[in-house]
Coordinates of C-alpha atoms in Angstrom, one line a residue:
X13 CA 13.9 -31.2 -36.4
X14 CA 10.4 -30.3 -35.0
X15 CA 11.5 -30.4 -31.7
X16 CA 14.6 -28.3 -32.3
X17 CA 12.1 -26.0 -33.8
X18 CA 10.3 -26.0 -30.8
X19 CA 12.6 -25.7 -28.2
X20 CA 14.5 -22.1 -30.3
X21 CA 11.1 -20.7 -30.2
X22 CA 10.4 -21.1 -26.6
X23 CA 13.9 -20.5 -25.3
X24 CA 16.2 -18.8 -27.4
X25 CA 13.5 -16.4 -29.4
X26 CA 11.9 -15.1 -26.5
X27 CA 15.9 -14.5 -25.0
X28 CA 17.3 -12.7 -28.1
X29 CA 13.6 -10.7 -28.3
X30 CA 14.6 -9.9 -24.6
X31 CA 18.0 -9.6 -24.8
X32 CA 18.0 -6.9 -28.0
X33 CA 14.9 -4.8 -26.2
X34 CA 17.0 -4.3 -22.8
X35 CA 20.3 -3.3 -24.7
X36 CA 18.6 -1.1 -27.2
X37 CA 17.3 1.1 -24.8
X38 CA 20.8 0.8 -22.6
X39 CA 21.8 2.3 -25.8
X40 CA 19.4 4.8 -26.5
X41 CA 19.9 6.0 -23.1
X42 CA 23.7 6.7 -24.0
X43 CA 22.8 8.3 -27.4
X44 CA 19.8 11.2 -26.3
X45 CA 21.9 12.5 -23.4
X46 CA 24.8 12.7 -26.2
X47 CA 22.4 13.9 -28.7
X48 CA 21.2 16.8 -26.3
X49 CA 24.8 17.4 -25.6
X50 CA 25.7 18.4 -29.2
X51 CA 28.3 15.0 -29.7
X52 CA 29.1 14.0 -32.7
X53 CA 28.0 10.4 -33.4
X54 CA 29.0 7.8 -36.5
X55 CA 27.0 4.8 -35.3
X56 CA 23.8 3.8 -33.5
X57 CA 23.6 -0.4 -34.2
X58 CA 21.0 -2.9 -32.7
X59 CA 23.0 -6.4 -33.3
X60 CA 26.6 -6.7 -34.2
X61 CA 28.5 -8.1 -37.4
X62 CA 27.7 -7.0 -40.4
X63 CA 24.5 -5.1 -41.1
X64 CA 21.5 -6.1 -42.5
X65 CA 19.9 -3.1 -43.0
X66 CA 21.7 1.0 -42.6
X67 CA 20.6 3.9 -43.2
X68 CA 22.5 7.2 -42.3
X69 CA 20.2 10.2 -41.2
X70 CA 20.6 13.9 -41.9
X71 CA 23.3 14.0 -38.9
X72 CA 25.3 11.5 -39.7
X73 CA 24.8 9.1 -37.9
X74 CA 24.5 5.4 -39.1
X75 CA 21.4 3.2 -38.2
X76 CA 22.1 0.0 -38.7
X77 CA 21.0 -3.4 -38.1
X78 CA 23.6 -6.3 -37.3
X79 CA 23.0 -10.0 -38.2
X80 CA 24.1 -11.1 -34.8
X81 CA 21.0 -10.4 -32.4
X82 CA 23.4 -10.1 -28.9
X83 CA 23.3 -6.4 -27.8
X84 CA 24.0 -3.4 -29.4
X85 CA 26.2 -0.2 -29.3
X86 CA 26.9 3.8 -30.0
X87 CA 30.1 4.5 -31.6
X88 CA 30.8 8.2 -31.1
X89 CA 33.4 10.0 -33.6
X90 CA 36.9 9.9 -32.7
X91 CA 36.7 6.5 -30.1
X92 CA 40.1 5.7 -30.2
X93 CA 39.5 2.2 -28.7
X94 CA 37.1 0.3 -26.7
X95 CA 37.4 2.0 -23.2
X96 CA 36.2 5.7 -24.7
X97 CA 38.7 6.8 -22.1
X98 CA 41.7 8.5 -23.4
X99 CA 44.4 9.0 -22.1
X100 CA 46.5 12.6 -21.9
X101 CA 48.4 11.5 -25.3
X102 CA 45.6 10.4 -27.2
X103 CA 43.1 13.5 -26.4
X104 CA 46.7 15.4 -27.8
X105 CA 46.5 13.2 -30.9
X106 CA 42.8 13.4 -31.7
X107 CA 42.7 16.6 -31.4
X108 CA 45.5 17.6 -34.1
X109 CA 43.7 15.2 -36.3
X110 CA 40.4 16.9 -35.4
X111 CA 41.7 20.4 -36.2
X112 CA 43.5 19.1 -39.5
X113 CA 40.4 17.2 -41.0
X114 CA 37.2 20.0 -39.6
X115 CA 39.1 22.8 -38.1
X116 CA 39.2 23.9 -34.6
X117 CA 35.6 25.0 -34.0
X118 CA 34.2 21.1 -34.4
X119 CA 36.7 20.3 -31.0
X120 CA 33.8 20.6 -29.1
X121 CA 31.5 18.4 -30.8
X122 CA 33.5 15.2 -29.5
X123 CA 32.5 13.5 -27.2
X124 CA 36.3 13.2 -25.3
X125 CA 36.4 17.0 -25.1
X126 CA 33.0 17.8 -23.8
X127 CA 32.9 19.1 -19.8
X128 CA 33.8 15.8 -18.0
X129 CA 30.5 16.4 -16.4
X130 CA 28.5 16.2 -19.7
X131 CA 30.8 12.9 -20.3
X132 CA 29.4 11.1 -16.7
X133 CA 26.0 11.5 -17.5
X134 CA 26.0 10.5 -21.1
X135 CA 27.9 7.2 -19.6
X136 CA 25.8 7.3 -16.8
X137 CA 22.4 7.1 -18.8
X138 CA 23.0 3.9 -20.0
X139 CA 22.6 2.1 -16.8
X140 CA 19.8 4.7 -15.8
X141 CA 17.8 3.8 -18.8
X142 CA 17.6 0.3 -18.0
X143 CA 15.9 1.7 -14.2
X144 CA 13.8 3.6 -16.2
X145 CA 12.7 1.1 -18.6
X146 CA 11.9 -1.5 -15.3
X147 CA 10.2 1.6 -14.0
X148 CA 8.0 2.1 -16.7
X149 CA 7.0 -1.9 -17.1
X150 CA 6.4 -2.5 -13.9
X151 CA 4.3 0.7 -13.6
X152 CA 2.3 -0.9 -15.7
X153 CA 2.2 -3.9 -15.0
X154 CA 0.9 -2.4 -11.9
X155 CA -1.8 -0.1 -13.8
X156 CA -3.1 -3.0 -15.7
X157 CA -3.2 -5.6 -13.1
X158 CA -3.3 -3.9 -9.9
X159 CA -2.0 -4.7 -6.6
X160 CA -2.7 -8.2 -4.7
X161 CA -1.4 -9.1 -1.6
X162 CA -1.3 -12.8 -0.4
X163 CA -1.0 -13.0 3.2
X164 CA 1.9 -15.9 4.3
X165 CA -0.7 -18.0 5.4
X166 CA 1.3 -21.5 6.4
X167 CA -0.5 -24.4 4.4
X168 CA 1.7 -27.4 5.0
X169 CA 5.1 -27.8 6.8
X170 CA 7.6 -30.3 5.6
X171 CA 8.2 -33.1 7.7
X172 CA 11.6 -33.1 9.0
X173 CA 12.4 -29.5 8.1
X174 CA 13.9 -26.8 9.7
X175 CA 10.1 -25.5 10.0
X176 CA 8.6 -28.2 11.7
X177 CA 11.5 -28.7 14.1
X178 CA 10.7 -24.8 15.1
X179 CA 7.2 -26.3 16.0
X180 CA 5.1 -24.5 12.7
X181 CA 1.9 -25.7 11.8
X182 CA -0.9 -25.2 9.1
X183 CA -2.8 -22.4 9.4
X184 CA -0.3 -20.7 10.8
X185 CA -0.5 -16.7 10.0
X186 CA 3.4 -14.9 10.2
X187 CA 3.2 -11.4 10.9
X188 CA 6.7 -10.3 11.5
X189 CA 10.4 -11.8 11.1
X190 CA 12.9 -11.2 13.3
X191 CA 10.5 -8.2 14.6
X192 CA 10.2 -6.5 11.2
X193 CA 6.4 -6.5 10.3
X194 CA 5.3 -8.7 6.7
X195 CA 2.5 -8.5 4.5
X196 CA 3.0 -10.6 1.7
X197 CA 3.8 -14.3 1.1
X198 CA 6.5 -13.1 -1.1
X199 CA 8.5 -11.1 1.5
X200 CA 8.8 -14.3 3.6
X201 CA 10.3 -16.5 0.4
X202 CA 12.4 -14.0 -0.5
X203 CA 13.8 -13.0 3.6
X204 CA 14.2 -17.2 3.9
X205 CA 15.9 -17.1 0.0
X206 CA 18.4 -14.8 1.4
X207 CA 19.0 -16.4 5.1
X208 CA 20.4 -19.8 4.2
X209 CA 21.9 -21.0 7.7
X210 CA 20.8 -17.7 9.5
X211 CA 18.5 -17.9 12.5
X212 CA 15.2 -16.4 11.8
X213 CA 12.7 -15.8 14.4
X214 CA 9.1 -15.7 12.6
X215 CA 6.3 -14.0 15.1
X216 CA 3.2 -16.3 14.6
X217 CA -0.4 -15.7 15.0
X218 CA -2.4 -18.6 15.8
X219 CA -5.3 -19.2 17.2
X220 CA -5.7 -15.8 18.6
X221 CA -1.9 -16.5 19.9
X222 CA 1.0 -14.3 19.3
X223 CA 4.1 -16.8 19.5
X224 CA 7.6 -16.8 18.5
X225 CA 9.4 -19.4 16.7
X226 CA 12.8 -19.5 15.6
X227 CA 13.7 -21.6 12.4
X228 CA 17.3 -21.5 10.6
X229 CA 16.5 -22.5 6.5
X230 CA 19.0 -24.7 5.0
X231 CA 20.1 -25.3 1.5
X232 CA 18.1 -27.7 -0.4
X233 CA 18.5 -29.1 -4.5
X234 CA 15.4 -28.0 -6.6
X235 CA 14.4 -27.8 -9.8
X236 CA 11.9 -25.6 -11.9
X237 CA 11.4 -24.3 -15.1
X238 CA 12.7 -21.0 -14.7
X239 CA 16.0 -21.6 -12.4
X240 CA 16.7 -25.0 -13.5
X241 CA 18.5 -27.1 -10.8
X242 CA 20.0 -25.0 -8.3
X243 CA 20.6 -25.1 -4.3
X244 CA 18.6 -22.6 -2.9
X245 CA 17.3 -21.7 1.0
X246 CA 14.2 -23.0 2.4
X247 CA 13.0 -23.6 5.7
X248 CA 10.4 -26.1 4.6
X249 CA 6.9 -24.1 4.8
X250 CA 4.7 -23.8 2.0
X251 CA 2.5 -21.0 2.0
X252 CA -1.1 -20.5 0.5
X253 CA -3.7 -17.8 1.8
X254 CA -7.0 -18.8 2.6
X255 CA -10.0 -16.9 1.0
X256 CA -10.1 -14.0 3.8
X257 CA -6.4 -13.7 3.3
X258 CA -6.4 -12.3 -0.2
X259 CA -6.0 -8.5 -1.0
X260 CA -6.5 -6.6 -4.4
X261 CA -6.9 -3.0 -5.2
X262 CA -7.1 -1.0 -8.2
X263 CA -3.9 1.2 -8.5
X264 CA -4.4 4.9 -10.2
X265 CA -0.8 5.9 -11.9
X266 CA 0.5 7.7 -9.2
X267 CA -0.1 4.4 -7.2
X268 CA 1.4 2.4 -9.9
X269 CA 4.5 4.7 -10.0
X270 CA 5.3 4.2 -6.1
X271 CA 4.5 0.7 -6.2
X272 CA 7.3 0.1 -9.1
X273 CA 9.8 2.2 -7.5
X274 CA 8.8 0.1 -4.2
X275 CA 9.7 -3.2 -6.2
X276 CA 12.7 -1.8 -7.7
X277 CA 14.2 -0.8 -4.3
X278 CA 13.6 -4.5 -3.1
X279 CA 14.8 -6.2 -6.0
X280 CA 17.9 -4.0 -6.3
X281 CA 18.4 -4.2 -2.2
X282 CA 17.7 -7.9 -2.3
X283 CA 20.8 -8.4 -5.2
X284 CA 23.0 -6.1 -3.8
X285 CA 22.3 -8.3 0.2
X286 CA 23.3 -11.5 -1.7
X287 CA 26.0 -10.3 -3.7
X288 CA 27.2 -9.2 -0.2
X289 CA 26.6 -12.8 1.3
X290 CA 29.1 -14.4 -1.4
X291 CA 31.6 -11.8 -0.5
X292 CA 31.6 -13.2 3.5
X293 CA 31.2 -16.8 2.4
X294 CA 27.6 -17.0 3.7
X295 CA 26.4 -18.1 -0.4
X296 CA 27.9 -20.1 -3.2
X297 CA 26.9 -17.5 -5.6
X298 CA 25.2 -20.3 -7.5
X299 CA 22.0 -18.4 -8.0
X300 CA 24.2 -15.7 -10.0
X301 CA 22.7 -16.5 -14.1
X302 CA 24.7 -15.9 -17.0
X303 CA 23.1 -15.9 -20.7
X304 CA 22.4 -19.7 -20.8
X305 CA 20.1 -19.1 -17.2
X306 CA 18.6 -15.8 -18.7
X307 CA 17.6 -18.1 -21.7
X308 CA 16.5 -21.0 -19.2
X309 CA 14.5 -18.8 -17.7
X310 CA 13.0 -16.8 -20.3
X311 CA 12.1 -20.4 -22.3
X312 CA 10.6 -21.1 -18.4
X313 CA 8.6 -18.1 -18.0
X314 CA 7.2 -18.6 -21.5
X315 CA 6.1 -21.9 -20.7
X316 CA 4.6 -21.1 -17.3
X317 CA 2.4 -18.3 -19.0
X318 CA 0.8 -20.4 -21.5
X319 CA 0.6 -23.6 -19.5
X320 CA -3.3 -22.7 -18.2
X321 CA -6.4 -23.6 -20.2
X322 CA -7.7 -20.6 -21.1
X323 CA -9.1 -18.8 -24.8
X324 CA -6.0 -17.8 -26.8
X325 CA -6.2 -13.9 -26.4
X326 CA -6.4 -14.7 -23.0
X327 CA -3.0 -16.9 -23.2
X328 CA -1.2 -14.2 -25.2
X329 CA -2.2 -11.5 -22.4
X330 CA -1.0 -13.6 -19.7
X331 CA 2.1 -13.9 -21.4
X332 CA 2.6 -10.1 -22.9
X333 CA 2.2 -9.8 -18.9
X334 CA 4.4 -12.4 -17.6
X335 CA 6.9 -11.3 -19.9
X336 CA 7.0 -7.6 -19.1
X337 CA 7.8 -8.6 -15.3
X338 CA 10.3 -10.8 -16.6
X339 CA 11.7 -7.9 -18.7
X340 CA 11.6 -5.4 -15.5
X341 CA 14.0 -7.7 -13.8
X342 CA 16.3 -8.6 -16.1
X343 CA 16.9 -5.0 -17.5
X344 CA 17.1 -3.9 -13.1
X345 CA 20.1 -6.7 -13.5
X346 CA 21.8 -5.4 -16.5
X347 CA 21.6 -1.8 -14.9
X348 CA 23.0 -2.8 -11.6
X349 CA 25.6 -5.3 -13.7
X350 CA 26.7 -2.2 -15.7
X351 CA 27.2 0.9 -12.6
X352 CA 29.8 -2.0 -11.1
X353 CA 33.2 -0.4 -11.1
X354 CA 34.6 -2.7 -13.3
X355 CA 37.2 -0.3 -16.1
X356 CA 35.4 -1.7 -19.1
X357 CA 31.7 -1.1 -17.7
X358 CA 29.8 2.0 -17.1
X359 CA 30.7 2.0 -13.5
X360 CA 34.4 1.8 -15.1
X361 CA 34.4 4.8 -16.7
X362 CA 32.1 6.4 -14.2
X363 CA 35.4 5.8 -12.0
X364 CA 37.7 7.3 -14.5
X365 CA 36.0 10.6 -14.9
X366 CA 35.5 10.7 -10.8
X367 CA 39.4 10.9 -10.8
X368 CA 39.4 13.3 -13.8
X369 CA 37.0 15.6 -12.2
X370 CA 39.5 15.6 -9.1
X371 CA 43.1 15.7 -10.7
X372 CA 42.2 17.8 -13.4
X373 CA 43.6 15.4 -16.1
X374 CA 42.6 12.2 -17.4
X375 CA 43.8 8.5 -15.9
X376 CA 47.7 7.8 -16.9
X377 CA 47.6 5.2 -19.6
X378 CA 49.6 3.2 -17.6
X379 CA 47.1 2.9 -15.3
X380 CA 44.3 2.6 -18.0
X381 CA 46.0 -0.2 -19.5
X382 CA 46.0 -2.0 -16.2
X383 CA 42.7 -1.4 -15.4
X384 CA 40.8 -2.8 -18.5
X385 CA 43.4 -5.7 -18.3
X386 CA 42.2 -6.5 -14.6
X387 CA 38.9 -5.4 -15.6
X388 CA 38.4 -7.9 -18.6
X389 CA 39.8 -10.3 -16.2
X390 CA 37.1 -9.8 -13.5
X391 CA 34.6 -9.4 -16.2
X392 CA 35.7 -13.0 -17.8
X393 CA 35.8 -14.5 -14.6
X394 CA 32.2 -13.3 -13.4
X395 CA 30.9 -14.5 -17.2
X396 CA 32.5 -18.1 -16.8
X397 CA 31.5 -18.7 -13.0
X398 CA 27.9 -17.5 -13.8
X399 CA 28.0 -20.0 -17.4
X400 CA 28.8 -22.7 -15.3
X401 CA 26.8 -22.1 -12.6
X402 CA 23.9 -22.3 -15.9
X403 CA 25.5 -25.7 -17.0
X404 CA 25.4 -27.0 -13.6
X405 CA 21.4 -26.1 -13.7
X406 CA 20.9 -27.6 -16.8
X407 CA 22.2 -30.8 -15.7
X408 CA 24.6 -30.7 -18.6
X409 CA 27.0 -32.5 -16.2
X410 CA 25.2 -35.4 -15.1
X411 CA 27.7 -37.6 -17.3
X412 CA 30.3 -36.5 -14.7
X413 CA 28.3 -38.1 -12.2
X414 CA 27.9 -36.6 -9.1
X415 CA 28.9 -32.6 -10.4
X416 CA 25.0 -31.8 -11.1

């Protein structure tokens, strides 16, 4: 019992904690850009099922608290199902019931007749918040800690690698690969993370030497606390600056600010190159987490942050820390996840008003109906392929022998 204790307080606390923080302010986002709109709206809920604690404000609109910690949502008056998209019909139908119940001057405090303009960017802040939110975490992330840079100083090379085939060796300094200039140890992981059977050609200083070595990173099994067990690209160097190699500098906001937005673009450029490579065949996709990974690695991160010796205030910092990073990238996931033009996500119905704002009328329910059908398809799909690929990681198979 202990241990069960144990293990929901380091994995699936710190996940729900996560998971609830990212989606409320999805949320939020949705609800001020409708709030500054003038839209009428019935429901603002962190959780779902039935509420815990509600309390309805001078507008109207129920705050409430669901028992089941998994997300969140904003109900707007007159949703007529779970798409928000109306068709033709429908808008005719709400409308007379509208007109009936409040008369016809509260028309335009719904949320389906509003300028389809207004519409887009109340759906569109949704996804934006969660940029924001990474924004604003790893800003200060960046404030707090500052910025240090760890040359990719070669430390050892794996015998029979890729790496030591290309003719690598300690001490090695890379500069450049495949001519574009590197800093950082980090940009050569995540370039070789992202090249898995890809020539790379690293430019080398050694020695006073400028040399070029070429090195194609294959796919090898590993394990960690945070990814679990997954097949992931490595040319065989490990990397570890020496003393004169390190670099640290106090950022002042403004610093901070472009240094987040910096990160941001990477991480976001860095998804979008892999999700690319599974399309051409070049990855498994196996890297791709659904809620089980998000909870591996949350439960992973925690332990990695309090695994030092150090005082306790010092242990909770490092975490508070830790965490926010982890935060920053999750909710940069969920944003990108949610602009995809799948019908029943933001992207979706982005797409929808896009051929609105063209034809002048909403989508034909025909075409609705298909498109949500298809889209819970693909969205189904995506979710099983990503739980399995967190089953496979958690070795949850090994009793099939050879699967994990």
């Amino acid at each position: 019992m202990t241990g069960f204790i144990g293990q929901a307080l380091l994995y699936i606390v710190p996940f729900l904690v996560l998971l609830t923080f990212i989606v409320t302010i999805h949320e939020l986002g949705h609800f001020l850009v409708a709030r500054a709109f003038k839209v009428k709206i019935d429901r603002f809920s962190i959780g779902f099922g039935k509420a815990l604690l509600s309390r309805t404000d001078r507008h109207g609109v129920e705050w409430r608290v669901g028992w089941i910690p998994l997300g969140g949502y904003v109900k707007f008056s007159g949703d007529l199902d779970a798409s928000s998209v109306p068709d033709q019909a429908g808008l005719d139908e709400l409308k007379s019931r509208v007109i009936a119940e409040h008369g016809p001057a509260a028309v335009k405090d719904y949320f389906h007749f509003k300028p389809v303009w207004q519409r887009a960017l109340i759906v569109a802040a949704g996804p934006l918040s969660n940029f924001a939110l990474a924004l604003v975490l790893l800003t200060l992330l960046f404030s707090v800690i500052g910025e240090r840079i760890e040359a990719p100083r070669v430390f050892q090379v794996v015998p029979g690698s890729p790496a030591a085939a290309a003719g690598f060796q300690p001490r090695d300094l890379i500069t450049a690969i495949n001519g574009r200039p590197v800093q950082e140890s980090n940009e050569v992981t995540q370039t070789i993370l992202l090249s898995a059977n890809d020539p790379l050609t690293f430019t080398v200083e050694r020695g006073g030497r400028t040399l070029q070595l070429t090195a194609t990173p294959v796919r090898v099994l590993e394990e960690s606390d945070v990814a679990g067990r997954a097949w992931v690209s490595r040319a065989g160097l490990r990397l570890s600056p020496l003393p004169q190699d390190y670099q640290f500098r106090r950022l002042n906001p403004v610093e901070a600010v472009g240094k987040g937005a910096d990160t941001m673009v990477s991480v976001v450029s860095a998804t979008f190159r892999y999700i690319g490579r599974i399309f051409v065949g070049k990855e498994s996709g196996d890297m791709l987490n659904g809620p089980l990974g998000i909870a591996k690695a949350a439960g992973g991160v925690t332990k990695q942050a309090i695994a030092y010796e150090a005082p306790p205030a010092i242990l909770m910092l490092n975490l508070l820390l830790t965490y926010l990073q982890f935060a920053a990238i999750v909710s940069i996931g969920m944003g990108i996840v949610n602009l995809l033009p799948i019908p029943v996500l933001d992207g979706g119905h982005l797409m929808f008003y896009g051929y609105e704002a063209v034809a002048r009328r909403p989508v034909p329910a025909r075409v609705q109906e298909v498109g949500y059908r298809v889209g819970l398809a693909l969205l189904a799909g995506l979710m099983l392929f990503a739980t399995w690929n967190d089953l496979q990681k958690l070795s949850l198979f090994k009793f099939l022998g050879g699967l994990a």
